[in-house]
PDB file of C-alpha atoms and ligand atoms in Angstrom:
ATOM      1  CA  MET N  11     -50.815  -6.242  47.717  1.00  0.00           C
ATOM      2  CA  ARG N  12     -49.667  -4.534  44.732  1.00  0.00           C
ATOM      3  CA  SER N  13     -46.235  -3.832  43.579  1.00  0.00           C
ATOM      4  CA  ILE N  14     -44.974  -0.375  43.812  1.00  0.00           C
ATOM      5  CA  PHE N  15     -42.223   1.044  41.792  1.00  0.00           C
ATOM      6  CA  TYR N  16     -40.269   3.189  44.183  1.00  0.00           C
ATOM      7  CA  GLY N  17     -38.703   4.830  41.327  1.00  0.00           C
ATOM      8  CA  PHE N  18     -36.548   4.292  38.471  1.00  0.00           C
ATOM      9  CA  ILE N  19     -33.323   5.611  37.317  1.00  0.00           C
ATOM     10  CA  ILE N  20     -32.701   6.357  33.761  1.00  0.00           C
ATOM     11  CA  SER N  21     -29.111   6.398  32.901  1.00  0.00           C
ATOM     12  CA  ILE N  22     -27.947   7.367  29.530  1.00  0.00           C
ATOM     13  CA  LEU N  23     -24.519   6.165  28.663  1.00  0.00           C
ATOM     14  CA  VAL N  24     -23.278   8.073  25.706  1.00  0.00           C
ATOM     15  CA  ALA N  25     -20.114   6.693  24.281  1.00  0.00           C
ATOM     16  CA  VAL N  26     -18.710   8.627  21.413  1.00  0.00           C
ATOM     17  CA  VAL N  27     -16.179   6.303  19.949  1.00  0.00           C
ATOM     18  CA  SER N  28     -13.471   8.729  19.023  1.00  0.00           C
ATOM     19  CA  SER N  29     -11.195   6.000  17.897  1.00  0.00           C
ATOM     20  CA  PHE N  30     -10.949   3.333  15.588  1.00  0.00           C
ATOM     21  CA  PRO N  31     -13.229   0.509  14.864  1.00  0.00           C
ATOM     22  CA  ASN N  32     -13.162  -1.636  11.814  1.00  0.00           C
ATOM     23  CA  GLY N  33     -11.650   0.095   8.848  1.00  0.00           C
ATOM     24  CA  SER N  34     -12.138   2.991   6.538  1.00  0.00           C
ATOM     25  CA  GLY N  35     -15.614   4.130   5.649  1.00  0.00           C
ATOM     26  CA  THR N  36     -14.471   5.799   2.461  1.00  0.00           C
ATOM     27  CA  CYS N  37     -12.623   4.630  -0.656  1.00  0.00           C
ATOM     28  CA  ASN N  38     -10.582   7.717  -1.340  1.00  0.00           C
ATOM     29  CA  SER N  39      -8.194   9.993   0.499  1.00  0.00           C
ATOM     30  CA  ILE N  40     -10.098  13.255   0.337  1.00  0.00           C
ATOM     31  CA  GLN N  41      -9.280  15.781   3.050  1.00  0.00           C
ATOM     32  CA  ALA N  42     -12.708  17.412   3.141  1.00  0.00           C
ATOM     33  CA  THR N  43     -14.486  14.063   3.409  1.00  0.00           C
ATOM     34  CA  ILE N  44     -12.294  12.859   6.244  1.00  0.00           C
ATOM     35  CA  GLU N  45     -12.378  16.141   8.162  1.00  0.00           C
ATOM     36  CA  GLY N  46     -16.107  16.475   7.600  1.00  0.00           C
ATOM     37  CA  VAL N  47     -17.157  13.399   9.550  1.00  0.00           C
ATOM     38  CA  ALA N  48     -19.313  14.199  12.579  1.00  0.00           C
ATOM     39  CA  ASN N  49     -17.369  14.449  15.854  1.00  0.00           C
ATOM     40  CA  SER N  50     -14.090  14.465  13.902  1.00  0.00           C
ATOM     41  CA  PRO N  51     -12.909  10.968  14.824  1.00  0.00           C
ATOM     42  CA  MET N  52      -9.941  11.348  12.454  1.00  0.00           C
ATOM     43  CA  GLY N  53      -9.122  14.906  13.474  1.00  0.00           C
ATOM     44  CA  LYS N  54      -7.672  17.365  10.991  1.00  0.00           C
ATOM     45  CA  LEU N  55      -5.054  17.111   8.289  1.00  0.00           C
ATOM     46  CA  ASN N  56      -1.675  17.399   9.991  1.00  0.00           C
ATOM     47  CA  THR N  57       1.100  18.449   7.674  1.00  0.00           C
ATOM     48  CA  ALA N  58       3.733  17.913  10.356  1.00  0.00           C
ATOM     49  CA  LEU N  59       3.324  14.147  10.322  1.00  0.00           C
ATOM     50  CA  ASN N  60       6.131  12.588   8.380  1.00  0.00           C
ATOM     51  CA  TYR N  61       4.838   9.291   7.073  1.00  0.00           C
ATOM     52  CA  GLY N  62       5.924   8.032   3.687  1.00  0.00           C
ATOM     53  CA  PHE N  63       5.350   5.067   1.394  1.00  0.00           C
ATOM     54  CA  ASN N  64       8.509   3.391   0.166  1.00  0.00           C
ATOM     55  CA  LEU N  65       8.539   0.462  -2.250  1.00  0.00           C
ATOM     56  CA  ASN N  66      11.273  -1.951  -3.196  1.00  0.00           C
ATOM     57  CA  LEU N  67      10.735  -1.464  -6.915  1.00  0.00           C
ATOM     58  CA  LYS N  68      13.979  -1.215  -8.814  1.00  0.00           C
ATOM     59  CA  ASN N  69      14.222   1.797 -11.112  1.00  0.00           C
ATOM     60  CA  ASN N  70      10.667   2.722 -10.072  1.00  0.00           C
ATOM     61  CA  ASN N  71       9.322  -0.015 -12.309  1.00  0.00           C
ATOM     62  CA  TYR N  72       6.645  -2.557 -11.520  1.00  0.00           C
ATOM     63  CA  ILE N  73       6.387  -5.894 -13.260  1.00  0.00           C
ATOM     64  CA  PRO N  74       2.883  -6.933 -14.378  1.00  0.00           C
ATOM     65  CA  GLY N  75       1.807  -9.737 -12.061  1.00  0.00           C
ATOM     66  CA  GLY N  76       4.833  -9.177  -9.850  1.00  0.00           C
ATOM     67  CA  SER N  77       4.886  -8.323  -6.163  1.00  0.00           C
ATOM     68  CA  ALA N  78       6.360  -5.457  -4.237  1.00  0.00           C
ATOM     69  CA  ILE N  79       6.666  -4.632  -0.562  1.00  0.00           C
ATOM     70  CA  LEU N  80       5.440  -1.243   0.567  1.00  0.00           C
ATOM     71  CA  THR N  81       6.883   0.090   3.807  1.00  0.00           C
ATOM     72  CA  LEU N  82       5.067   2.780   5.732  1.00  0.00           C
ATOM     73  CA  ASN N  83       7.762   4.785   7.471  1.00  0.00           C
ATOM     74  CA  GLY N  84       7.088   7.320  10.153  1.00  0.00           C
ATOM     75  CA  THR N  85       8.004   8.450  13.633  1.00  0.00           C
ATOM     76  CA  GLN N  86       4.991   7.343  15.634  1.00  0.00           C
ATOM     77  CA  PRO N  87       2.339   4.627  15.804  1.00  0.00           C
ATOM     78  CA  TYR N  88      -0.891   5.089  13.911  1.00  0.00           C
ATOM     79  CA  ASN N  89      -4.365   3.681  14.382  1.00  0.00           C
ATOM     80  CA  GLY N  90      -5.924   3.727  10.952  1.00  0.00           C
ATOM     81  CA  ILE N  91      -4.954   3.484   7.329  1.00  0.00           C
ATOM     82  CA  LEU N  92      -6.494   3.563   3.880  1.00  0.00           C
ATOM     83  CA  LEU N  93      -4.144   2.524   1.055  1.00  0.00           C
ATOM     84  CA  TYR N  94      -4.323   1.829  -2.658  1.00  0.00           C
ATOM     85  CA  ALA N  95      -2.336   2.009  -5.880  1.00  0.00           C
ATOM     86  CA  LEU N  96      -3.981   4.551  -8.131  1.00  0.00           C
ATOM     87  CA  ASP N  97      -3.765   4.500 -11.924  1.00  0.00           C
ATOM     88  CA  SER N  98      -4.357   7.448 -14.233  1.00  0.00           C
ATOM     89  CA  GLN N  99      -8.060   6.601 -14.455  1.00  0.00           C
ATOM     90  CA  LYS N 100      -8.363   6.756 -10.651  1.00  0.00           C
ATOM     91  CA  ASN N 101      -8.818   3.011 -10.321  1.00  0.00           C
ATOM     92  CA  HIS N 102      -7.363   1.190  -7.342  1.00  0.00           C
ATOM     93  CA  VAL N 103      -5.304  -1.444  -9.114  1.00  0.00           C
ATOM     94  CA  GLY N 104      -3.580  -4.671  -8.132  1.00  0.00           C
ATOM     95  CA  ALA N 105      -4.139  -6.720  -4.990  1.00  0.00           C
ATOM     96  CA  TRP N 106      -3.006  -6.473  -1.391  1.00  0.00           C
ATOM     97  CA  THR N 107      -1.985  -9.420   0.757  1.00  0.00           C
ATOM     98  CA  VAL N 108      -3.886  -9.236   4.030  1.00  0.00           C
ATOM     99  CA  THR N 109      -1.881  -9.557   7.227  1.00  0.00           C
ATOM    100  CA  LYS N 110      -2.865  -9.319  10.888  1.00  0.00           C
ATOM    101  CA  GLY N 111      -4.399  -5.959  11.713  1.00  0.00           C
ATOM    102  CA  PHE N 112      -5.518  -5.245   8.148  1.00  0.00           C
ATOM    103  CA  LYS N 113      -8.294  -6.197   5.767  1.00  0.00           C
ATOM    104  CA  ILE N 114      -9.411  -5.544   2.222  1.00  0.00           C
ATOM    105  CA  LEU N 115     -11.825  -2.617   2.133  1.00  0.00           C
ATOM    106  CA  ASN N 116     -15.096  -4.089   0.977  1.00  0.00           C
ATOM    107  CA  MET N 117     -16.826  -0.990  -0.361  1.00  0.00           C
ATOM    108  CA  SER N 118     -16.912  -1.495  -4.125  1.00  0.00           C
ATOM    109  CA  CYS N 119     -14.126   1.025  -4.618  1.00  0.00           C
ATOM    110  CA  ALA N 120     -13.321   1.787  -8.259  1.00  0.00           C
ATOM    111  CA  GLY N 121     -10.837  -0.708  -9.631  1.00  0.00           C
ATOM    112  CA  ASP N 122      -9.752  -4.168  -8.589  1.00  0.00           C
ATOM    113  CA  PRO N 123     -11.674  -5.943  -5.800  1.00  0.00           C
ATOM    114  CA  GLU N 124      -8.591  -6.409  -3.614  1.00  0.00           C
ATOM    115  CA  GLY N 125      -7.052  -3.091  -4.566  1.00  0.00           C
ATOM    116  CA  THR N 126      -7.822  -1.226  -1.342  1.00  0.00           C
ATOM    117  CA  ILE N 127      -6.563  -2.186   2.115  1.00  0.00           C
ATOM    118  CA  THR N 128      -7.434  -0.770   5.530  1.00  0.00           C
ATOM    119  CA  HIS N 129      -7.053  -1.449   9.252  1.00  0.00           C
ATOM    120  CA  ASP N 130      -9.341  -3.983  10.895  1.00  0.00           C
ATOM    121  CA  SER N 131      -8.980  -2.978  14.522  1.00  0.00           C
ATOM    122  CA  ALA N 132      -8.522  -0.105  16.906  1.00  0.00           C
ATOM    123  CA  ASN N 133      -5.072  -1.171  17.967  1.00  0.00           C
ATOM    124  CA  PRO N 134      -2.154   1.214  17.457  1.00  0.00           C
ATOM    125  CA  LYS N 135       0.240  -0.082  14.836  1.00  0.00           C
ATOM    126  CA  PRO N 136       3.907   0.818  14.918  1.00  0.00           C
ATOM    127  CA  ALA N 137       5.295   2.701  11.947  1.00  0.00           C
ATOM    128  CA  GLY N 138       7.313   0.454   9.690  1.00  0.00           C
ATOM    129  CA  THR N 139       4.340  -1.633   8.570  1.00  0.00           C
ATOM    130  CA  GLN N 140       5.121  -3.678   5.489  1.00  0.00           C
ATOM    131  CA  LEU N 141       2.377  -4.695   3.103  1.00  0.00           C
ATOM    132  CA  THR N 142       2.691  -6.764  -0.055  1.00  0.00           C
ATOM    133  CA  TRP N 143       1.124  -5.507  -3.265  1.00  0.00           C
ATOM    134  CA  THR N 144       0.758  -7.613  -6.382  1.00  0.00           C
ATOM    135  CA  ALA N 145       0.656  -5.618  -9.584  1.00  0.00           C
ATOM    136  CA  PRO N 146      -2.118  -6.071 -12.138  1.00  0.00           C
ATOM    137  CA  LYS N 147      -1.389  -8.833 -14.648  1.00  0.00           C
ATOM    138  CA  THR N 148      -1.195  -6.317 -17.473  1.00  0.00           C
ATOM    139  CA  ASP N 149       0.555  -2.988 -17.881  1.00  0.00           C
ATOM    140  CA  VAL N 150      -1.951  -0.423 -16.646  1.00  0.00           C
ATOM    141  CA  GLY N 151       0.360   2.539 -17.023  1.00  0.00           C
ATOM    142  CA  PRO N 152       1.819   4.628 -14.234  1.00  0.00           C
ATOM    143  CA  VAL N 153       0.594   3.975 -10.698  1.00  0.00           C
ATOM    144  CA  THR N 154       1.020   6.025  -7.554  1.00  0.00           C
ATOM    145  CA  PHE N 155       0.449   4.698  -4.045  1.00  0.00           C
ATOM    146  CA  VAL N 156      -1.970   6.912  -2.188  1.00  0.00           C
ATOM    147  CA  GLY N 157      -3.429   6.661   1.254  1.00  0.00           C
ATOM    148  CA  THR N 158      -4.444   8.200   4.504  1.00  0.00           C
ATOM    149  CA  VAL N 159      -2.677   7.476   7.769  1.00  0.00           C
ATOM    150  CA  VAL N 160      -4.607   8.411  10.901  1.00  0.00           C
ATOM    151  CA  VAL N 161      -2.797   8.786  14.207  1.00  0.00           C
ATOM    152  CA  ASN N 162      -5.869   9.688  16.261  1.00  0.00           C
ATOM    153  CA  ALA N 163      -8.461  12.423  16.617  1.00  0.00           C
ATOM    154  CA  ALA N 164      -6.176  14.744  18.554  1.00  0.00           C
ATOM    155  CA  THR N 165      -3.128  14.390  16.327  1.00  0.00           C
ATOM    156  CA  GLY N 166      -4.966  14.062  13.057  1.00  0.00           C
ATOM    157  CA  PHE N 167      -4.116  12.392   9.781  1.00  0.00           C
ATOM    158  CA  GLN N 168      -1.821  12.660   6.798  1.00  0.00           C
ATOM    159  CA  ILE N 169      -2.588  12.008   3.158  1.00  0.00           C
ATOM    160  CA  VAL N 170       0.438  10.172   1.811  1.00  0.00           C
ATOM    161  CA  LYS N 171       1.459   9.819  -1.822  1.00  0.00           C
ATOM    162  CA  SER N 172       4.350   7.874  -3.242  1.00  0.00           C
ATOM    163  CA  GLN N 173       6.280   8.624  -6.361  1.00  0.00           C
ATOM    164  CA  SER N 174       4.999   7.146  -9.612  1.00  0.00           C
ATOM    165  CA  PHE N 175       5.869   3.635 -10.796  1.00  0.00           C
ATOM    166  CA  SER N 176       5.512   2.231 -14.302  1.00  0.00           C
ATOM    167  CA  VAL N 177       6.402  -0.795 -16.394  1.00  0.00           C
ATOM    168  CA  ALA N 178       9.869  -0.691 -17.930  1.00  0.00           C
ATOM    169  CA  GLY N 179       9.575   0.070 -21.627  1.00  0.00           C
ATOM    170  CA  SER N 180       5.852   0.515 -21.234  1.00  0.00           C
ATOM    171  CA  ASN N 181       3.780   0.726 -24.366  1.00  0.00           C
ATOM    172  CA  PHE N 182       0.738   1.702 -22.389  1.00  0.00           C
ATOM    173  CA  THR N 183      -1.303   4.248 -24.293  1.00  0.00           C
ATOM    174  CA  GLY N 184      -4.278   4.546 -21.986  1.00  0.00           C
ATOM    175  CA  PRO N 185      -7.413   2.466 -21.663  1.00  0.00           C
ATOM    176  CA  PRO N 186      -9.527   1.798 -24.761  1.00  0.00           C
ATOM    177  CA  ALA N 187     -11.868   4.724 -25.353  1.00  0.00           C
ATOM    178  CA  SER N 188     -14.924   2.465 -25.232  1.00  0.00           C
ATOM    179  CA  THR N 189     -14.355   1.600 -21.574  1.00  0.00           C
ATOM    180  CA  ASN N 190     -14.016   5.167 -20.348  1.00  0.00           C
ATOM    181  CA  THR N 191     -17.624   5.553 -19.310  1.00  0.00           C
ATOM    182  CA  ALA N 192     -17.508   2.396 -17.203  1.00  0.00           C
ATOM    183  CA  VAL N 193     -14.452   3.370 -15.227  1.00  0.00           C
ATOM    184  CA  ASN N 194     -14.501   4.928 -11.812  1.00  0.00           C
ATOM    185  CA  PRO N 195     -18.207   5.174 -11.072  1.00  0.00           C
ATOM    186  CA  GLN N 196     -18.403   7.834  -8.400  1.00  0.00           C
ATOM    187  CA  PRO N 197     -21.579   8.987  -6.761  1.00  0.00           C
ATOM    188  CA  THR N 198     -22.760  12.390  -7.800  1.00  0.00           C
ATOM    189  CA  GLY N 199     -25.101  14.872  -6.233  1.00  0.00           C
ATOM    190  CA  GLY N 200     -23.012  15.966  -3.297  1.00  0.00           C
ATOM    191  CA  SER N 201     -23.084  12.885  -1.125  1.00  0.00           C
ATOM    192  CA  ALA N 202     -19.742  12.219   0.464  1.00  0.00           C
ATOM    193  CA  ALA N 203     -20.632   8.569   0.925  1.00  0.00           C
ATOM    194  CA  PRO N 204     -18.594   6.465  -1.482  1.00  0.00           C
ATOM    195  CA  ASN N 205     -21.146   3.684  -1.568  1.00  0.00           C
ATOM    196  CA  PRO N 206     -24.451   5.206  -0.541  1.00  0.00           C
ATOM    197  CA  THR N 207     -26.609   2.298  -1.643  1.00  0.00           C
ATOM    198  CA  SER N 208     -24.863  -0.354   0.413  1.00  0.00           C
ATOM    199  CA  ASN N 209     -26.616   0.564   3.617  1.00  0.00           C
ATOM    200  CA  PRO N 210     -29.123   3.364   3.261  1.00  0.00           C
ATOM    201  CA  SER N 211     -29.813   3.384   6.993  1.00  0.00           C
ATOM    202  CA  ILE N 212     -26.325   4.632   7.807  1.00  0.00           C
ATOM    203  CA  PRO N 213     -26.123   8.417   7.816  1.00  0.00           C
ATOM    204  CA  THR N 214     -23.776   9.918   5.303  1.00  0.00           C
ATOM    205  CA  SER N 215     -21.438  11.202   7.965  1.00  0.00           C
ATOM    206  CA  ASP N 216     -20.869   7.709   9.263  1.00  0.00           C
ATOM    207  CA  ALA N 217     -20.750   6.035   5.899  1.00  0.00           C
ATOM    208  CA  SER N 218     -18.058   8.403   4.760  1.00  0.00           C
ATOM    209  CA  SER N 219     -15.847   7.993   7.777  1.00  0.00           C
ATOM    210  CA  LEU N 220     -12.389   6.616   7.407  1.00  0.00           C
ATOM    211  CA  MET N 221     -12.646   5.192  10.879  1.00  0.00           C
ATOM    212  CA  GLY N 222     -16.221   4.085  10.568  1.00  0.00           C
ATOM    213  CA  GLY N 223     -17.581   7.234  12.089  1.00  0.00           C
ATOM    214  CA  SER N 224     -18.728   7.888  15.556  1.00  0.00           C
ATOM    215  CA  LEU N 225     -20.950   5.451  17.294  1.00  0.00           C
ATOM    216  CA  LEU N 226     -23.571   6.533  19.700  1.00  0.00           C
ATOM    217  CA  LEU N 227     -24.381   3.968  22.287  1.00  0.00           C
ATOM    218  CA  ALA N 228     -27.365   4.809  24.372  1.00  0.00           C
ATOM    219  CA  LYS N 229     -28.166   2.598  27.285  1.00  0.00           C
ATOM    220  CA  LEU N 230     -31.392   2.934  29.106  1.00  0.00           C
ATOM    221  CA  GLY N 231     -31.297   1.405  32.564  1.00  0.00           C
ATOM    222  CA  LEU N 232     -34.502   0.907  34.485  1.00  0.00           C
ATOM    223  CA  VAL N 233     -34.079   0.041  38.136  1.00  0.00           C
ATOM    224  CA  ALA N 234     -37.266  -1.022  39.840  1.00  0.00           C
ATOM    225  CA  ALA N 235     -37.661  -1.887  43.469  1.00  0.00           C
ATOM    226  CA  LEU N 236     -40.684  -3.726  44.734  1.00  0.00           C
TER     227      LEU N 236
HETATM  228  C1  LIG R   3     -15.786  -3.442  15.144  1.00  0.00           C
HETATM  229  O1  LIG R   3     -14.874  -3.129  16.180  1.00  0.00           O
HETATM  230  C2  LIG R   3     -15.452  -3.199  17.454  1.00  0.00           C
HETATM  231  C3  LIG R   3     -14.449  -2.658  18.450  1.00  0.00           C
HETATM  232  O2  LIG R   3     -13.150  -2.776  17.995  1.00  0.00           O
HETATM  233  C4  LIG R   3     -15.848  -4.653  17.715  1.00  0.00           C
HETATM  234  O3  LIG R   3     -16.419  -4.766  18.992  1.00  0.00           O
HETATM  235  C5  LIG R   3     -16.854  -5.090  16.660  1.00  0.00           C
HETATM  236  O4  LIG R   3     -17.157  -6.453  16.827  1.00  0.00           O
HETATM  237  C6  LIG R   3     -16.311  -4.866  15.278  1.00  0.00           C
HETATM  238  N1  LIG R   3     -17.364  -5.121  14.293  1.00  0.00           N
HETATM  239  C7  LIG R   3     -17.138  -5.814  13.195  1.00  0.00           C
HETATM  240  C8  LIG R   3     -18.299  -5.929  12.268  1.00  0.00           C
HETATM  241  O5  LIG R   3     -16.050  -6.298  12.918  1.00  0.00           O
HETATM  242  C1  LIG R   4       9.422   8.524   5.012  1.00  0.00           C
HETATM  243  O1  LIG R   4       9.608   8.391   3.626  1.00  0.00           O
HETATM  244  C2  LIG R   4       9.382   9.568   2.899  1.00  0.00           C
HETATM  245  C3  LIG R   4       9.463   9.244   1.442  1.00  0.00           C
HETATM  246  O2  LIG R   4      10.580   8.475   1.143  1.00  0.00           O
HETATM  247  C4  LIG R   4      10.344  10.650   3.337  1.00  0.00           C
HETATM  248  O3  LIG R   4      10.100  11.856   2.646  1.00  0.00           O
HETATM  249  C5  LIG R   4      10.191  10.879   4.828  1.00  0.00           C
HETATM  250  O4  LIG R   4      11.155  11.798   5.285  1.00  0.00           O
HETATM  251  C6  LIG R   4      10.321   9.582   5.595  1.00  0.00           C
HETATM  252  N1  LIG R   4       9.969   9.810   6.987  1.00  0.00           N
HETATM  253  C7  LIG R   4      10.657   9.280   7.984  1.00  0.00           C
HETATM  254  C8  LIG R   4      10.142   9.582   9.345  1.00  0.00           C
HETATM  255  O5  LIG R   4      11.657   8.589   7.823  1.00  0.00           O
HETATM  256  C1  LIG R   5     -18.554  -7.507   1.418  1.00  0.00           C
HETATM  257  O1  LIG R   5     -19.775  -6.846   1.650  1.00  0.00           O
HETATM  258  C2  LIG R   5     -20.883  -7.577   1.191  1.00  0.00           C
HETATM  259  C3  LIG R   5     -22.122  -6.690   1.309  1.00  0.00           C
HETATM  260  O2  LIG R   5     -22.131  -6.001   2.521  1.00  0.00           O
HETATM  261  C4  LIG R   5     -20.993  -8.865   1.969  1.00  0.00           C
HETATM  262  O3  LIG R   5     -22.083  -9.618   1.533  1.00  0.00           O
HETATM  263  C5  LIG R   5     -19.708  -9.669   1.793  1.00  0.00           C
HETATM  264  O4  LIG R   5     -19.736 -10.825   2.593  1.00  0.00           O
HETATM  265  C6  LIG R   5     -18.506  -8.839   2.155  1.00  0.00           C
HETATM  266  N1  LIG R   5     -17.287  -9.555   1.819  1.00  0.00           N
HETATM  267  C7  LIG R   5     -16.258  -9.656   2.669  1.00  0.00           C
HETATM  268  C8  LIG R   5     -15.065 -10.374   2.167  1.00  0.00           C
HETATM  269  O5  LIG R   5     -16.290  -9.172   3.792  1.00  0.00           O
HETATM  270  C1  LIG R   6       6.810  -2.312 -26.227  1.00  0.00           C
HETATM  271  O1  LIG R   6       6.836  -2.538 -27.627  1.00  0.00           O
HETATM  272  C2  LIG R   6       8.107  -2.945 -28.100  1.00  0.00           C
HETATM  273  C3  LIG R   6       8.025  -2.983 -29.635  1.00  0.00           C
HETATM  274  O2  LIG R   6       6.927  -3.774 -30.023  1.00  0.00           O
HETATM  275  C4  LIG R   6       8.450  -4.310 -27.508  1.00  0.00           C
HETATM  276  O3  LIG R   6       9.739  -4.715 -27.942  1.00  0.00           O
HETATM  277  C5  LIG R   6       8.456  -4.162 -25.983  1.00  0.00           C
HETATM  278  O4  LIG R   6       8.677  -5.443 -25.421  1.00  0.00           O
HETATM  279  C6  LIG R   6       7.158  -3.603 -25.505  1.00  0.00           C
HETATM  280  N1  LIG R   6       7.269  -3.362 -24.081  1.00  0.00           N
HETATM  281  C7  LIG R   6       6.522  -4.013 -23.194  1.00  0.00           C
HETATM  282  C8  LIG R   6       6.766  -3.669 -21.742  1.00  0.00           C
HETATM  283  O5  LIG R   6       5.673  -4.833 -23.479  1.00  0.00           O
END
């Protein structure tokens, strides 16, 4: 007697993850890049959001090697963040102290290896987050804190910039001319992916996502009765 398949059911479960996996997929806060991700997991730029970066730096000065606390103020929880201190050469400078819910963005962003921090989970985080930044050991000139705060796909995101901070009595005159060509290696040729060689199998739209892009889960179920 032979087995007969009465039939089978194919079910396709398509889960478009519209929220917030494991951190930013891009190094820089560029509106077009963030809005351009397939399925718009970060939504659109929302100019009505009122987040701000505030730092406890007296007289707007940072001390080389010293630490500062950045407070993200705002009126509502957020799900995702990308944050860095940007110098005039567009390097992400200094180092962030990782706390629960956050991680260093490991995407070879221009600048210091621990200079870019992001969320590590999908959980909503209340506004008022405080993160500790340690300044570079040397005077690197003026720095501005820049980032993207994502509420969710429906509400959208804000690109946040702080005022500028510098070293008191700075004698900074810019980086040596000989290093200019080595600074801030950005991909060219139109790819929005900040680090296109790190995983060539990931489509550009996912690789450039602040939230890690959309994830398509397809499940094929085969039910056989004998
Ligand atoms: C990314 O996040 C998802 C859901 O939050 C989790 O299941 C997965 O393990 C995470 N992946 C990594 C590499 O952390
Ligand atoms: C957050 O801080 C920024 C900059 O100091 C300020 O402009 C903004 O009004 C503040 N937002 C809230 C909700 O307090
Ligand atoms: C950073 O990414 C590289 C390459 O994907 C990996 O080998 C390394 O373990 C990662 N480092 C951290 C701290 O996650
Ligand atoms: C800048 O140069 C002046 C004169 O050499 C020196 O007194 C001052 O300490 C320098 N400032 C800094 C922040 O190094």
